């Protein structure tokens, strides 16, 4: 393949390009490189800050870059060449298309019609069979998305495993709680609130779930599962910092704004004779974001 | 070759005082056979001279820098979520339980010499890589470089963009800090939202229910081997094809679809592009040294019960984040089944964006009834329709990107978040067609003036 045809357009492309351009910009660049390289070694040996390390190394690289690019640019002006683009086959008389060649080779195989089809089918079956390996990547979810670690009678405990009694949480406060023995269960975390002024709006069918004004909601956003960690006490809302969904704590954690549609699931609470807060049961709906069988 | 013969040939070589370069080239001549003749021709490979061809080079050099810095980081990073208690030199986190992965990133940042520099250069290189790819893509689009015979390379380029963006997301997830964990949680939930298969797919990908304890160890080989190998392979294909077909060129004297004009690879182009490599490396090193990025020690380790406000993904995921924030909570209940609303912005929308992008060269060819080979580029004003579509598309993505930071914008400018969100929802529908229409009018006029006056 001939690439060049002799560089005929040089002057038109470069305009007025008389004599050799000054060499000093490249020389300054190289000087900066040397200074920067030495500076980097000094910075490294003296365990200097990231800014010194990065600054000196950057100076060295930039100096070299300026020198090379400047020099190359200059040379580019000196020598402009042209050549042909590779011609597509239908522009070249007598040249055969790739397709023709391949077809001829393929014909040798496809004339054994049964065997060639069997080959395709066999390779296909083999390829599909290997998909079973994917099954080893993880467990089927089964019921795991529908249940958490809460059981009837599970005591509420804090991060540190301290049981929560009716005296721990003052009215108007918030506490993050877990089922006893499962302080690492991400899907079981709840936000516990305490209201004594009757502000809490009773939800139909859930009248017994918030004894003495204690109410608990899942802390996992029903949008895409971030932790609903922002508590805005002046409006009694919980907000998700990821996509700004907000939930009305006083009204069954109903979504007020943002992309979440479903309320935060409420945990049915009870207070046992010793004054400990306990769960009546697990959540009655899946916690966290929606999925196909959660409907 | 015996020592004596070697010495003799060396003496001969020195005797005739050939330059070292010449001798090396002579050695290649003797050992490559016909290959050296081909090599000789390729040294004169023609590279058209325009700033526009630098954009793809920036992307390529970012990749090189990512590999180099990534190897360094790999020497110190522990891909393990084994629980440890931090006792390193960063005082505020001493005594805090965390994963081995997060602890190793802290050590890398504070105790390994130049570790923080390399980590920050790696992160900046990733951010600039995606930006360079996108601008390169836009340049291709607005100048018609995607037309035959470069349709396949357009497809390869788009695939590269997807792989690079995805690998960036995985890299963001590795340090196991609070933000990276939140990102993984969202990725898990989005996977879960896929009808019927979602929960199983999510469990297979993460190796169990979120927060799966082995996810960092699982992401690591994908981030440092599988996807980089794929990216390198596609880059090789992309550039191999570019090499065989040569660059496109802007219209100009002596240039047409059959003739390419430019500088030869050796010496001018090689020198200049080596300089560009150094410049890209220098700029990214300056960023890494002087501009803090992803200070994971401020976020703290990931736990499923902590969260932070103003949580932002890396910028190139912002459009997806914006879509997820803007889309209303339209959960659909069908019988006993649920189709979560997030399925539309997070799964369907990316498909709606990328499918026409992939098909664009064919759509464009069909619309114009132009299936011919083109090596000379068309300027934006020559094709006002195409320019308008591109401008509308960029506007569309910009609205999504802005929405991805709506909470930050609202608090920075004292705006009401719901009002801002509603405004963006309106702009999502209104802005792209308006911008497209204005672009069309402006460029159409320019084209007419150009036809009339030649300027």
XYZ file of C-alpha atoms in Angstrom:
750
model
C 0.000 0.000 0.000
C 1.467 3.316 -0.993
C 1.069 5.861 1.711
C 2.866 8.940 0.540
C 3.057 10.805 -2.662
C 5.746 13.221 -1.927
C 4.468 16.104 0.157
C 3.249 18.546 -2.454
C 1.112 20.902 -0.424
C 3.638 22.017 2.114
C 3.705 25.768 1.695
C 0.024 26.324 1.166
C -0.683 24.552 4.442
C 1.907 26.232 6.550
C 1.590 29.765 5.276
C 4.606 31.909 5.889
C 7.054 29.644 7.585
C 10.389 31.267 6.994
C 13.514 30.029 8.691
C 13.840 28.015 11.850
C 11.616 29.053 14.754
C 13.241 29.821 18.085
C 14.282 26.828 20.152
C 14.024 28.527 23.510
C 10.398 27.606 24.348
C 11.280 23.921 24.141
C 14.489 24.555 26.077
C 12.580 26.313 28.852
C 10.157 23.410 28.948
C 12.995 20.934 29.362
C 14.562 23.100 32.045
C 11.278 23.048 33.953
C 11.267 19.259 33.596
C 14.707 18.963 35.153
C 13.828 21.333 37.993
C 10.497 19.576 38.556
C 12.105 16.127 38.571
C 14.693 17.202 41.134
C 11.958 18.910 43.134
C 9.903 15.732 43.146
C 12.809 13.684 44.484
C 13.397 16.253 47.220
C 9.695 16.339 48.076
C 9.522 12.556 48.149
C 12.598 12.106 50.309
C 11.519 14.781 52.764
C 7.991 13.336 52.853
C 6.540 16.660 51.775
C 2.832 17.306 51.355
C 0.704 16.017 48.487
C 0.666 19.513 46.998
C 4.490 19.612 46.749
C 4.700 16.080 45.395
C 1.971 16.708 42.835
C 3.136 20.199 41.974
C 6.727 19.208 41.254
C 5.764 16.073 39.315
C 3.180 18.032 37.340
C 5.766 20.704 36.517
C 8.168 18.053 35.245
C 5.502 16.429 33.067
C 4.116 19.710 31.782
C 7.583 21.014 30.924
C 8.323 17.890 28.914
C 4.895 18.047 27.329
C 5.312 21.656 26.272
C 8.764 20.970 24.846
C 7.673 17.921 22.842
C 4.386 19.386 21.664
C 6.012 22.666 20.678
C 8.757 20.929 18.801
C 6.353 18.523 17.129
C 4.059 21.349 16.107
C 6.945 23.144 14.611
C 8.017 20.096 12.607
C 4.431 19.561 11.495
C 4.611 22.909 9.758
C 7.742 21.817 7.932
C 6.371 18.685 6.418
C 2.812 18.341 5.186
C 2.196 15.246 3.136
C -0.830 13.753 1.497
C -1.812 10.289 0.456
C -4.801 8.275 -0.639
C -7.453 7.013 1.730
C -7.714 3.237 1.415
C -10.253 2.742 -1.356
C -13.338 0.607 -0.717
C -13.334 -2.583 -2.795
C -16.004 -1.432 -5.260
C -13.761 1.487 -6.251
C -10.917 -0.816 -7.181
C -11.436 -2.634 -10.481
C -10.973 -6.352 -10.161
C -10.776 -6.356 -6.353
C -12.922 -8.985 -4.707
C -15.184 -8.121 -1.841
C -14.504 -9.656 1.568
C -17.950 -11.229 1.366
C -17.080 -13.165 -1.790
C -13.980 -14.656 -0.224
C -15.770 -15.609 2.957
C -18.667 -17.114 1.084
C -16.327 -19.362 -0.810
C -14.657 -20.540 2.383
C -17.987 -21.028 4.079
C -19.272 -23.069 1.164
C -16.713 -25.763 1.912
C -18.393 -26.183 5.304
C -22.036 -25.605 4.423
C -22.152 -28.203 1.661
C -22.225 -30.752 4.505
C -25.657 -29.406 5.333
C -26.640 -31.683 8.137
C -23.248 -31.595 9.783
C -22.919 -27.822 9.579
C -26.350 -27.281 11.124
C -25.559 -29.807 13.806
C -22.371 -27.873 14.506
C -24.316 -24.659 15.050
C -26.919 -26.399 17.217
C -24.280 -28.232 19.228
C -22.250 -25.118 19.916
C -25.481 -23.318 20.827
C -26.556 -25.993 23.313
C -23.091 -26.007 24.831
C -23.039 -22.219 25.204
C -26.469 -22.111 26.825
C -25.587 -24.986 29.143
C -22.742 -22.953 30.591
C -25.240 -20.374 31.860
C -25.915 -22.638 34.872
C -22.619 -21.382 36.263
C -24.314 -18.034 36.885
C -26.528 -19.769 39.415
C -23.518 -20.278 41.661
C -22.990 -16.533 42.030
C -25.447 -16.105 44.854
C -28.434 -17.550 46.689
C -31.996 -17.229 45.367
C -33.679 -14.516 47.382
C -36.563 -16.773 48.392
C -38.491 -15.220 51.277
C -35.518 -13.202 52.520
C -36.874 -9.927 51.151
C -40.178 -10.426 52.987
C -38.819 -11.046 56.460
C -36.508 -9.226 58.831
C -35.003 -10.245 62.158
C -38.036 -8.988 64.124
C -40.033 -11.738 65.885
C -43.057 -11.499 68.161
C -41.679 -10.359 71.508
C -38.260 -9.205 70.179
C -36.995 -6.506 72.516
C -35.893 -3.222 71.009
C -32.210 -2.507 71.669
C -29.889 0.379 70.828
C -26.685 0.165 68.729
C -24.880 -0.975 71.862
C -27.418 -3.691 72.591
C -29.018 -1.838 75.514
C -32.708 -2.737 75.801
C -35.101 0.160 75.311
C -37.599 0.775 78.110
C -40.481 3.203 78.170
C -38.270 5.549 80.225
C -35.352 5.708 77.774
C -36.923 7.908 75.151
C -38.347 11.256 76.213
C -41.302 12.665 74.341
C -40.286 14.315 71.087
C -37.096 12.297 70.829
C -35.813 9.818 68.253
C -33.869 6.617 68.770
C -32.444 4.116 66.300
C -33.219 0.591 67.412
C -32.671 -3.027 66.394
C -34.126 -6.373 67.437
C -32.232 -7.822 70.386
C -29.337 -9.972 69.198
C -29.414 -8.487 65.692
C -27.748 -5.098 65.944
C -26.034 -5.873 62.636
C -29.246 -6.615 60.721
C -29.398 -3.812 58.167
C -32.955 -4.581 57.065
C -34.295 -4.545 60.637
C -33.235 -1.052 61.748
C -36.047 1.193 62.931
C -36.487 4.804 63.954
C -38.418 5.007 67.234
C -40.369 8.135 68.179
C -42.344 9.086 71.256
C -45.385 11.393 71.204
C -47.491 12.067 74.247
C -49.671 14.962 73.136
C -51.937 12.868 70.934
C -50.353 14.333 67.768
C -49.953 10.864 66.320
C -52.682 10.188 63.760
C -53.981 6.650 64.292
C -53.842 4.520 61.158
C -56.821 2.286 60.440
C -56.063 -1.229 61.612
C -52.943 -0.083 63.453
C -54.559 1.444 66.510
C -52.678 -0.902 68.856
C -49.278 -0.559 67.173
C -48.135 2.543 69.007
C -48.587 1.990 72.756
C -48.195 5.078 74.959
C -47.313 7.132 71.899
C -44.266 5.058 70.884
C -44.159 4.550 67.131
C -41.492 2.805 65.030
C -40.794 2.863 61.292
C -38.329 1.053 59.070
C -35.326 3.262 58.337
C -34.875 1.975 54.791
C -36.273 4.247 52.130
C -39.003 2.704 50.020
C -37.597 4.486 46.968
C -34.155 2.942 46.415
C -33.142 1.845 49.867
C -30.961 4.589 51.344
C -31.077 5.144 55.086
C -33.792 7.628 55.981
C -31.462 9.318 58.400
C -32.569 12.950 58.391
C -34.989 13.855 61.170
C -36.616 17.249 60.876
C -38.124 17.710 64.310
C -39.901 21.041 63.732
C -42.134 19.460 61.078
C -41.916 15.859 62.341
C -40.662 14.475 59.071
C -38.083 11.889 58.145
C -36.100 12.606 55.008
C -33.839 10.531 52.819
C -30.576 12.305 51.966
C -30.142 10.407 48.693
C -33.163 11.556 46.693
C -34.966 13.839 49.153
C -38.072 11.758 49.776
C -39.801 12.956 52.953
C -42.169 11.012 55.184
C -44.751 12.287 57.683
C -43.953 10.635 60.984
C -47.262 11.649 62.549
C -49.310 10.161 59.735
C -48.096 6.611 59.224
C -44.833 7.716 57.512
C -46.836 8.711 54.457
C -44.576 10.112 51.698
C -45.012 13.881 51.378
C -42.466 14.850 48.752
C -39.775 13.322 46.585
C -39.821 10.187 44.475
C -40.861 7.632 47.138
C -44.410 6.374 46.750
C -44.946 3.876 49.545
C -44.935 4.784 53.265
C -42.135 3.495 55.474
C -43.356 0.192 56.943
C -44.437 0.496 60.571
C -43.332 -2.009 63.194
C -46.167 -3.060 65.538
C -44.954 -2.275 69.072
C -46.010 -3.365 72.526
C -44.722 -2.708 76.044
C -44.088 -5.780 78.151
C -44.845 -5.980 81.893
C -41.241 -5.005 82.793
C -41.598 -1.830 80.742
C -39.448 -3.003 77.814
C -40.487 -2.037 74.309
C -41.001 -5.136 72.172
C -42.267 -5.972 68.716
C -45.708 -7.527 68.401
C -44.510 -9.249 65.231
C -42.303 -8.735 62.199
C -43.172 -5.957 59.738
C -46.384 -6.838 57.922
C -44.972 -5.789 54.529
C -41.517 -5.969 52.906
C -39.167 -3.193 54.018
C -37.114 -1.129 51.619
C -37.489 -0.543 47.893
C -40.103 -2.260 45.785
C -39.610 -5.399 43.751
C -41.702 -7.599 41.509
C -43.343 -9.987 43.992
C -43.791 -7.341 46.661
C -47.109 -6.194 45.170
C 25.579 -16.160 17.661
C 28.968 -16.878 19.169
C 30.717 -14.228 21.220
C 33.457 -13.874 18.673
C 31.053 -13.274 15.826
C 29.109 -10.836 17.946
C 32.261 -8.869 18.730
C 33.227 -8.869 15.070
C 29.919 -7.584 13.908
C 29.929 -4.954 16.625
C 33.398 -3.835 15.554
C 32.277 -3.715 11.970
C 29.337 -1.657 12.990
C 31.458 0.781 14.956
C 34.062 0.804 12.235
C 31.742 2.275 9.659
C 30.472 4.756 12.229
C 26.799 4.245 11.558
C 24.511 6.076 13.935
C 22.993 3.960 16.750
C 19.544 4.621 15.378
C 20.580 3.419 11.965
C 22.086 0.284 13.475
C 18.925 -0.422 15.428
C 16.869 0.090 12.289
C 19.261 -2.161 10.400
C 18.760 -4.847 12.996
C 15.012 -4.577 12.479
C 15.509 -4.759 8.705
C 17.423 -7.992 9.122
C 14.987 -9.546 11.556
C 11.525 -8.481 10.452
C 11.748 -9.470 6.805
C 8.866 -8.001 4.855
C 7.540 -6.574 8.090
C 10.171 -3.892 8.130
C 9.066 -2.633 4.719
C 5.485 -2.345 5.980
C 6.746 -0.639 9.115
C 8.655 1.837 6.977
C 5.483 2.769 5.145
C 3.546 3.116 8.376
C 6.114 5.541 9.740
C 4.815 7.910 7.079
C 1.193 7.378 8.145
C -0.701 10.635 7.544
C -2.295 12.412 10.502
C -4.501 15.376 9.662
C -3.685 18.407 11.712
C -6.555 19.737 13.819
C -7.272 20.398 17.468
C -10.360 18.216 17.128
C -8.298 15.045 16.869
C -6.746 15.778 20.249
C -9.992 14.939 22.104
C -9.764 11.199 21.555
C -6.100 11.332 22.447
C -6.936 12.892 25.812
C -9.216 9.929 26.477
C -6.535 7.443 25.449
C -3.924 9.092 27.662
C -6.326 9.159 30.597
C -6.643 5.399 30.185
C -2.864 4.978 30.201
C -2.624 7.094 33.337
C -5.442 5.129 34.976
C -3.607 1.871 34.355
C -0.322 3.210 35.728
C -1.850 4.785 38.848
C -4.206 1.831 39.260
C -1.290 -0.621 39.474
C 0.225 1.512 42.230
C -3.069 1.614 44.145
C -3.511 -2.134 43.720
C -0.283 -2.716 45.631
C -1.823 -1.210 48.759
C -5.581 -1.760 48.553
C -7.157 -4.678 50.437
C -10.313 -5.924 48.733
C -11.791 -7.279 51.945
C -14.697 -6.357 54.157
C -13.235 -8.148 57.156
C -14.047 -6.007 60.205
C -11.092 -4.145 61.702
C -10.716 -1.358 64.225
C -8.754 1.582 62.856
C -5.474 2.432 64.557
C -3.786 4.427 61.830
C -2.502 7.969 61.747
C -5.779 9.756 60.939
C -6.806 10.711 64.463
C -10.563 11.372 64.066
C -11.222 7.757 63.041
C -8.957 5.995 65.546
C -10.912 3.283 67.329
C -13.703 3.255 64.753
C -14.759 -0.168 63.467
C -14.559 -0.371 59.681
C -13.794 -2.735 56.835
C -10.277 -3.743 55.948
C -10.879 -2.137 52.528
C -11.692 1.291 53.967
C -8.841 1.052 56.446
C -6.396 0.243 53.637
C -7.603 3.290 51.692
C -6.937 5.452 54.767
C -3.448 3.973 55.075
C -2.895 4.516 51.387
C -3.967 8.134 51.754
C -2.081 9.014 54.931
C 0.803 6.595 55.393
C 1.976 5.605 51.924
C 4.292 8.211 50.488
C 2.649 9.881 47.464
C -0.284 7.526 48.044
C -2.849 10.293 48.279
C -1.378 11.959 45.198
C -1.698 8.769 43.161
C -5.207 8.103 44.473
C -6.346 11.596 43.562
C -4.687 11.465 40.135
C -6.486 8.148 39.542
C -9.825 9.672 40.466
C -9.268 12.832 38.414
C -8.135 10.752 35.446
C -11.383 8.790 35.616
C -13.457 11.982 35.723
C -11.563 13.523 32.812
C -11.586 10.221 30.880
C -15.367 10.144 30.706
C -15.518 13.866 29.936
C -13.002 13.459 27.099
C -14.930 10.495 25.709
C -18.165 12.473 25.749
C -16.680 15.561 24.095
C -14.957 13.320 21.553
C -18.331 11.702 20.862
C -19.977 15.091 20.415
C -17.246 16.156 18.011
C -17.867 12.974 16.003
C -21.568 13.703 16.005
C -21.496 17.368 15.058
C -19.031 16.841 12.195
C -20.528 13.667 10.744
C -17.485 11.499 11.465
C -19.796 8.555 12.215
C -20.777 8.056 8.567
C -19.678 5.119 6.465
C -16.993 3.707 6.689
C -16.826 4.569 10.402
C -20.172 3.273 11.649
C -18.595 0.296 13.376
C -16.089 2.505 15.121
C -18.920 4.739 16.309
C -20.514 1.672 17.903
C -17.215 0.610 19.455
C -16.714 4.122 20.816
C -20.138 4.171 22.433
C -19.497 0.747 23.955
C -16.262 2.124 25.357
C -18.143 5.008 26.920
C -20.526 2.591 28.627
C -17.739 0.332 29.901
C -15.676 3.258 31.146
C -18.620 4.840 32.945
C -19.523 1.528 34.545
C -15.962 0.884 35.631
C -15.846 4.362 37.124
C -18.913 3.518 39.178
C -17.218 0.340 40.405
C -14.077 2.268 41.320
C -16.196 4.731 43.291
C -17.603 1.742 45.188
C -14.304 0.116 46.181
C -13.115 2.333 49.083
C -16.179 1.195 51.084
C -16.786 4.665 52.457
C -20.236 5.973 53.284
C -20.897 7.367 49.797
C -19.663 4.297 47.969
C -21.891 2.072 50.087
C -24.912 4.284 49.424
C -24.154 4.045 45.699
C -24.069 0.254 45.901
C -27.332 0.242 47.838
C -28.966 2.254 45.045
C -27.467 -0.012 42.369
C -28.871 -3.032 44.237
C -32.329 -1.472 44.456
C -32.338 -0.518 40.788
C -31.475 -4.101 39.847
C -34.234 -5.300 42.162
C -36.759 -3.150 40.304
C -36.474 -5.194 37.097
C -39.735 -7.109 36.609
C -39.794 -10.768 37.569
C -35.997 -11.330 37.499
C -34.935 -8.312 39.583
C -34.546 -9.781 43.083
C -32.737 -12.860 41.744
C -30.417 -10.792 39.546
C -29.551 -8.495 42.433
C -28.807 -11.449 44.685
C -26.636 -13.122 42.035
C -24.705 -9.926 41.361
C -24.069 -9.105 44.999
C -23.797 -12.684 46.239
C -26.745 -12.290 48.615
C -29.060 -9.745 50.117
C -27.740 -6.206 50.585
C -25.372 -5.414 52.293
C -23.649 -8.527 51.013
C -20.388 -8.953 52.864
C -18.344 -10.036 49.868
C -19.258 -7.356 47.395
C -15.951 -5.424 47.535
C -13.974 -8.598 46.875
C -16.301 -9.299 43.979
C -16.090 -5.842 42.431
C -12.312 -5.701 42.675
C -11.317 -8.180 39.932
C -14.006 -6.736 37.687
C -12.697 -3.212 38.229
C -8.998 -3.931 37.849
C -9.033 -6.783 35.347
C -12.229 -7.703 33.553
C -13.428 -4.258 32.520
C -9.961 -2.783 31.901
C -9.232 -5.773 29.651
C -12.474 -5.113 27.809
C -11.688 -1.414 27.551
C -8.159 -2.108 26.324
C -9.503 -4.581 23.783
C -12.102 -2.182 22.447
C -9.557 0.649 22.423
C -7.266 -1.589 20.385
C -10.053 -2.318 17.918
C -11.054 1.333 17.799
C -7.539 2.486 17.057
C -6.709 -0.406 14.767
C -9.711 0.524 12.682
C -8.717 4.181 12.833
C -5.255 3.216 11.666
C -6.531 1.205 8.701
C -9.145 3.754 7.659
C -7.154 6.841 8.680
C -8.588 9.938 10.297
C -11.369 11.923 8.801
C -10.355 15.433 7.795
C -11.971 18.822 7.776
C -12.712 20.263 4.334
C -9.785 22.211 2.901
C -7.549 22.682 -0.110
C -6.260 19.443 -1.582
C -8.565 17.348 0.594
C -11.361 15.122 -0.624
C -12.879 11.749 0.155
C -9.967 10.064 -1.621
C -7.052 12.162 -0.400
C -5.833 12.732 3.116
C -3.542 15.624 3.969
C -1.573 15.945 7.160
C 1.697 15.394 8.949
C 3.631 12.135 8.860
C 3.649 10.053 12.009
C 7.430 10.252 12.286
C 8.787 12.596 13.377
C 6.284 15.426 13.716
C 3.138 13.654 14.857
C 4.926 11.215 17.164
C 6.751 14.054 18.858
C 3.664 16.158 19.244
C 1.451 13.396 20.557
C 4.103 12.294 23.060
C 4.026 15.878 24.201
C 0.240 15.686 24.540
C 0.580 12.530 26.629
C 2.903 14.410 28.959
C 0.581 17.418 29.040
C -2.424 15.276 29.956
C -0.365 13.487 32.611
C 0.921 16.831 33.876
C -2.501 18.442 34.131
C -3.982 15.416 35.883
C -1.014 15.255 38.258
C -1.511 18.936 39.035
C -5.193 18.243 39.729
C -4.300 15.272 41.917
C -1.716 17.252 43.836
C -3.602 20.488 44.298
C -7.331 19.740 44.104
C -8.849 17.455 46.687
C -11.151 14.789 45.291
C -13.205 12.152 47.105
C -11.849 12.741 50.648
C -13.164 9.402 51.914
C -11.853 9.995 55.438
C -14.428 12.762 55.864
C -17.322 10.483 54.882
C -16.461 7.724 57.313
C -16.813 3.986 56.758
C -19.958 2.595 55.192
C -22.549 1.305 57.591
C -26.127 0.520 56.616
C -27.415 2.866 59.342
C -25.560 6.053 58.492
C -26.263 8.483 55.685
C -25.056 11.891 54.681
C -26.697 14.881 53.082
C -25.566 16.338 49.764
C -24.532 12.864 48.663
C -23.389 13.057 45.055
C -22.199 10.448 42.595
C -19.277 11.167 40.273
C -20.351 13.707 37.684
C -20.826 11.268 34.803
C -23.494 9.407 36.805
C -25.263 12.684 37.552
C -27.708 12.365 34.647
C -28.914 9.016 35.974
C -29.133 10.382 39.509
C -31.135 13.330 38.180
C -33.540 11.053 36.334
C -34.082 8.991 39.486
C -34.757 12.168 41.494
C -37.085 13.738 38.952
C -39.235 10.769 38.038
C -42.454 10.734 40.103
C -43.256 7.772 42.322
C -45.422 5.981 39.823
C -45.326 2.490 41.267
C -47.550 0.160 39.277
C -49.425 -2.677 40.968
C -50.478 -5.443 38.590
C -52.355 -8.274 40.258
C -50.091 -9.342 43.072
C -47.066 -7.796 41.433
C -45.284 -4.483 41.745
C -43.378 -2.538 39.127
C -41.390 0.033 41.123
C -41.299 3.517 39.619
C -37.501 3.632 39.638
C -37.483 1.010 36.884
C -38.403 3.685 34.330
C -35.727 6.318 34.970
C -32.948 3.903 35.969
C -33.389 0.973 33.580
C -35.581 2.085 30.681
C -34.285 5.641 30.270
C -30.616 4.639 29.764
C -31.834 2.213 27.110
C -33.870 4.970 25.483
C -30.804 7.208 25.475
C -28.235 4.732 24.234
C -30.283 2.836 21.641
C -30.784 5.808 19.280
C -27.175 6.813 19.882
C -25.979 3.393 18.744
C -28.321 3.451 15.750
C -27.596 7.066 14.837
C -25.256 6.445 11.867
C -27.885 4.204 10.251
C -30.795 6.524 11.101
C -28.864 9.457 9.690
C -27.963 7.525 6.536
C -31.590 6.482 6.014
C -32.970 9.965 6.644
C -30.601 11.517 4.120
C -30.634 8.535 1.736
C -26.886 8.737 1.964
C -25.106 5.432 2.379
C -21.865 6.472 0.724
C -18.321 6.554 2.048
C -17.188 9.845 3.526
C -13.779 10.879 4.710
C -14.267 14.637 4.638
C -16.209 15.984 7.597
C -19.319 18.133 7.360
C -19.463 21.280 9.467
C -22.350 21.913 11.891
C -23.763 24.677 9.697
C -23.839 22.354 6.686
C -26.291 20.110 8.519
C -28.512 22.338 10.664
C -30.957 19.489 11.293
C -28.315 17.233 12.746
C -26.844 20.085 14.757
C -30.297 20.862 16.163
C -30.894 17.253 17.220
C -27.485 17.148 18.881
C -28.061 20.419 20.712
C -31.457 19.214 21.934
C -29.901 15.982 23.148
C -27.146 17.796 25.025
C -29.781 20.057 26.625
C -31.774 17.011 27.685
C -28.731 15.469 29.379
C -27.856 18.794 30.981
C -31.288 19.092 32.595
C -30.860 15.575 33.996
C -27.364 16.419 35.253
C -28.577 19.575 36.994
C -31.419 17.624 38.588
C -28.834 15.198 39.967
C -27.509 18.028 42.136
C -30.829 19.679 42.937
C -30.391 19.460 46.715
C -26.932 21.024 46.521
C -28.191 23.772 44.191
C -31.212 24.475 46.356
C -29.140 24.905 49.500
C -26.360 26.835 47.729
C -28.741 29.377 46.200
C -31.411 29.339 48.887
C -34.069 27.921 46.563
C -37.046 25.834 47.528
C -36.262 22.256 46.577
C -39.801 21.279 45.478
C -40.051 24.398 43.281
C -36.639 23.721 41.759
C -37.593 20.095 41.143
C -40.865 21.058 39.468
C -39.046 23.634 37.320
C -36.576 20.983 36.202
C -39.411 18.562 35.448
C -40.928 21.181 33.159
C -37.559 22.000 31.583
C -37.045 18.284 30.932
C -39.875 18.437 28.397
C -39.625 22.042 27.239
C -35.928 22.905 27.056
C -34.658 20.320 24.529
C -37.143 21.179 21.739
C -36.693 24.923 22.276
C -32.913 24.662 22.142
C -33.139 22.377 19.111
C -35.440 24.803 17.308
C -33.246 27.830 18.055
C -30.162 25.919 16.973
C -31.855 24.947 13.750
C -32.832 28.524 12.937
C -29.390 29.929 13.720
C -27.436 27.294 11.818
C -29.853 27.293 8.914
C -29.310 31.000 8.540
C -25.560 30.560 8.694
C -25.772 27.876 6.024
C -27.824 30.134 3.753
C -25.436 33.022 4.225
C -22.550 30.706 3.481
C -24.221 29.524 0.290
C -24.989 33.088 -0.759
C -21.707 34.781 0.082
C -19.285 31.919 0.486
C -18.387 33.109 3.980
